[in-house]
């Protein structure tokens, strides 16, 4: 049986701190799809010019202890967040490709069939060099 797609409103708030006192906040409210697939919940939405990734589709797969963020389009990547774990992946952009490492400091997932929210706080490394501390918050609600 195919998963039932729900139209949802997705609010994404992300903070990037480069460790040198410079902080960047991105907020996005967009429409997307939300469904349950096996034991995970899945959000799918299109990035916009606001995020600098216009033409990219983002898929967020949410499990109790793991969040996987996959981007396909003008940016291609897969970031895996698991509290206390470091995951390294390949990040491909129109400006070039590099490796990206994420170490998840904290994660809070509160999602059910009706929507919910998740928060991930993580350290970022680009090509093995520390790139600061980041976090993102996603809220999903039925449209």
mmCIF file of C-alpha atoms in Angstrom:
data_model
loop_
_atom_site.group_PDB
_atom_site.id
_atom_site.type_symbol
_atom_site.label_atom_id
_atom_site.label_comp_id
_atom_site.label_asym_id
_atom_site.label_seq_id
_atom_site.Cartn_x
_atom_site.Cartn_y
_atom_site.Cartn_z
ATOM 1 C CA UNK A 1 0.000 0.000 0.000
ATOM 2 C CA UNK A 2 1.411 3.391 -1.010
ATOM 3 C CA UNK A 3 1.994 5.941 1.747
ATOM 4 C CA UNK A 4 -0.661 8.642 2.050
ATOM 5 C CA UNK A 5 0.746 12.054 1.147
ATOM 6 C CA UNK A 6 -0.480 14.946 3.251
ATOM 7 C CA UNK A 7 -0.169 18.563 2.187
ATOM 8 C CA UNK A 8 1.645 20.374 4.988
ATOM 9 C CA UNK A 9 3.083 23.749 5.893
ATOM 10 C CA UNK A 10 6.750 23.421 6.841
ATOM 11 C CA UNK A 11 8.603 26.032 8.867
ATOM 12 C CA UNK A 12 12.385 25.678 8.796
ATOM 13 C CA UNK A 13 14.651 27.803 10.964
ATOM 14 C CA UNK A 14 18.385 27.282 10.731
ATOM 15 C CA UNK A 15 21.284 29.001 12.469
ATOM 16 C CA UNK A 16 24.871 28.788 11.271
ATOM 17 C CA UNK A 17 27.653 30.008 13.559
ATOM 18 C CA UNK A 18 31.158 29.960 12.053
ATOM 19 C CA UNK A 19 32.837 29.982 15.477
ATOM 20 C CA UNK A 20 34.275 33.469 14.888
ATOM 21 C CA UNK A 21 31.290 35.407 16.167
ATOM 22 C CA UNK A 22 29.469 35.513 12.833
ATOM 23 C CA UNK A 23 25.999 33.996 12.890
ATOM 24 C CA UNK A 24 23.576 33.518 10.029
ATOM 25 C CA UNK A 25 19.851 32.805 10.482
ATOM 26 C CA UNK A 26 17.697 31.408 7.686
ATOM 27 C CA UNK A 27 13.924 31.098 8.019
ATOM 28 C CA UNK A 28 11.700 29.469 5.447
ATOM 29 C CA UNK A 29 7.975 28.741 5.422
ATOM 30 C CA UNK A 30 6.906 26.550 2.525
ATOM 31 C CA UNK A 31 4.393 23.957 1.421
ATOM 32 C CA UNK A 32 5.400 20.341 1.140
ATOM 33 C CA UNK A 33 4.367 16.723 1.448
ATOM 34 C CA UNK A 34 4.392 14.596 4.604
ATOM 35 C CA UNK A 35 3.866 10.850 4.914
ATOM 36 C CA UNK A 36 4.799 7.773 6.905
ATOM 37 C CA UNK A 37 6.988 5.152 5.250
ATOM 38 C CA UNK A 38 7.608 2.085 7.393
ATOM 39 C CA UNK A 39 8.841 3.296 10.784
ATOM 40 C CA UNK A 40 9.877 6.740 9.572
ATOM 41 C CA UNK A 41 8.106 9.977 8.757
ATOM 42 C CA UNK A 42 9.137 11.777 5.574
ATOM 43 C CA UNK A 43 8.923 15.462 4.614
ATOM 44 C CA UNK A 44 9.521 16.581 1.017
ATOM 45 C CA UNK A 45 9.741 20.227 -0.065
ATOM 46 C CA UNK A 46 11.366 22.464 -2.662
ATOM 47 C CA UNK A 47 14.129 24.871 -1.695
ATOM 48 C CA UNK A 48 13.851 28.508 -2.784
ATOM 49 C CA UNK A 49 16.133 31.451 -3.577
ATOM 50 C CA UNK A 50 15.971 32.376 0.143
ATOM 51 C CA UNK A 51 18.081 29.308 1.015
ATOM 52 C CA UNK A 52 20.340 29.744 -2.015
ATOM 53 C CA UNK A 53 19.378 26.278 -3.265
ATOM 54 C CA UNK A 54 16.653 27.113 -5.786
ATOM 55 C CA UNK A 55 15.958 24.070 -7.953
ATOM 56 C CA UNK A 56 16.708 21.597 -5.155
ATOM 57 C CA UNK A 57 14.268 19.139 -3.580
ATOM 58 C CA UNK A 58 14.871 18.392 0.106
ATOM 59 C CA UNK A 59 13.714 15.145 1.696
ATOM 60 C CA UNK A 60 13.890 14.766 5.487
ATOM 61 C CA UNK A 61 13.507 11.202 6.780
ATOM 62 C CA UNK A 62 12.715 11.182 10.495
ATOM 63 C CA UNK A 63 13.200 8.237 12.818
ATOM 64 C CA UNK A 64 13.200 8.218 16.611
ATOM 65 C CA UNK A 65 17.013 8.383 16.877
ATOM 66 C CA UNK A 66 18.091 9.433 13.387
ATOM 67 C CA UNK A 67 17.307 12.210 10.913
ATOM 68 C CA UNK A 68 18.521 11.968 7.302
ATOM 69 C CA UNK A 69 18.436 15.107 5.143
ATOM 70 C CA UNK A 70 18.800 14.453 1.406
ATOM 71 C CA UNK A 71 19.034 17.163 -1.253
ATOM 72 C CA UNK A 72 18.787 16.603 -4.993
ATOM 73 C CA UNK A 73 19.020 19.218 -7.735
ATOM 74 C CA UNK A 74 21.341 22.237 -7.791
ATOM 75 C CA UNK A 75 22.793 20.812 -4.535
ATOM 76 C CA UNK A 76 23.258 17.074 -4.020
ATOM 77 C CA UNK A 77 23.982 15.745 -0.557
ATOM 78 C CA UNK A 78 22.909 13.425 2.208
ATOM 79 C CA UNK A 79 23.466 14.453 5.822
ATOM 80 C CA UNK A 80 22.820 11.957 8.610
ATOM 81 C CA UNK A 81 22.171 13.186 12.164
ATOM 82 C CA UNK A 82 22.402 10.768 15.110
ATOM 83 C CA UNK A 83 23.022 12.093 18.603
ATOM 84 C CA UNK A 84 26.627 11.526 19.693
ATOM 85 C CA UNK A 85 27.631 10.258 16.238
ATOM 86 C CA UNK A 86 29.727 11.729 13.438
ATOM 87 C CA UNK A 87 28.743 11.078 9.822
ATOM 88 C CA UNK A 88 30.783 12.134 6.796
ATOM 89 C CA UNK A 89 29.276 12.569 3.345
ATOM 90 C CA UNK A 90 29.864 14.138 -0.030
ATOM 91 C CA UNK A 91 28.358 17.574 -0.787
ATOM 92 C CA UNK A 92 28.051 18.501 -4.465
ATOM 93 C CA UNK A 93 27.162 22.060 -5.548
ATOM 94 C CA UNK A 94 27.333 24.098 -8.763
ATOM 95 C CA UNK A 95 30.506 25.675 -7.292
ATOM 96 C CA UNK A 96 32.247 22.351 -6.651
ATOM 97 C CA UNK A 97 32.197 19.318 -4.388
ATOM 98 C CA UNK A 98 33.638 18.686 -0.922
ATOM 99 C CA UNK A 99 33.272 16.364 2.042
ATOM 100 C CA UNK A 100 31.126 17.439 4.915
ATOM 101 C CA UNK A 101 31.133 15.985 8.409
ATOM 102 C CA UNK A 102 28.382 16.442 10.956
ATOM 103 C CA UNK A 103 28.644 15.596 14.640
ATOM 104 C CA UNK A 104 25.231 15.728 16.295
ATOM 105 C CA UNK A 105 25.367 17.312 19.766
ATOM 106 C CA UNK A 106 21.647 17.154 20.518
ATOM 107 C CA UNK A 107 18.490 16.047 18.799
ATOM 108 C CA UNK A 108 14.834 16.226 19.777
ATOM 109 C CA UNK A 109 12.180 14.544 17.635
ATOM 110 C CA UNK A 110 8.454 14.932 18.390
ATOM 111 C CA UNK A 111 6.625 13.869 15.220
ATOM 112 C CA UNK A 112 3.443 11.855 14.665
ATOM 113 C CA UNK A 113 0.886 11.297 11.878
ATOM 114 C CA UNK A 114 -0.418 14.861 12.287
ATOM 115 C CA UNK A 115 2.937 16.663 12.069
ATOM 116 C CA UNK A 116 5.189 17.869 14.854
ATOM 117 C CA UNK A 117 8.647 19.293 15.249
ATOM 118 C CA UNK A 118 12.280 18.354 15.370
ATOM 119 C CA UNK A 119 15.453 20.118 16.432
ATOM 120 C CA UNK A 120 19.023 19.167 15.617
ATOM 121 C CA UNK A 121 22.142 20.867 17.015
ATOM 122 C CA UNK A 122 25.383 19.856 15.308
ATOM 123 C CA UNK A 123 29.024 20.689 14.623
ATOM 124 C CA UNK A 124 29.986 21.053 10.984
ATOM 125 C CA UNK A 125 33.284 20.206 9.303
ATOM 126 C CA UNK A 126 34.057 20.978 5.669
ATOM 127 C CA UNK A 127 36.971 18.982 4.221
ATOM 128 C CA UNK A 128 38.043 18.103 7.814
ATOM 129 C CA UNK A 129 38.190 21.781 8.908
ATOM 130 C CA UNK A 130 35.807 22.953 11.624
ATOM 131 C CA UNK A 131 33.143 25.221 10.225
ATOM 132 C CA UNK A 132 31.288 26.072 13.421
ATOM 133 C CA UNK A 133 28.154 25.042 15.245
ATOM 134 C CA UNK A 134 24.787 24.889 13.550
ATOM 135 C CA UNK A 135 21.231 23.951 14.338
ATOM 136 C CA UNK A 136 17.937 23.625 12.601
ATOM 137 C CA UNK A 137 14.345 23.469 13.741
ATOM 138 C CA UNK A 138 11.522 22.129 11.580
ATOM 139 C CA UNK A 139 7.833 22.402 12.391
ATOM 140 C CA UNK A 140 5.304 20.466 10.333
ATOM 141 C CA UNK A 141 1.588 21.207 10.408
ATOM 142 C CA UNK A 142 -1.284 20.130 8.239
ATOM 143 C CA UNK A 143 -2.199 22.631 5.519
#
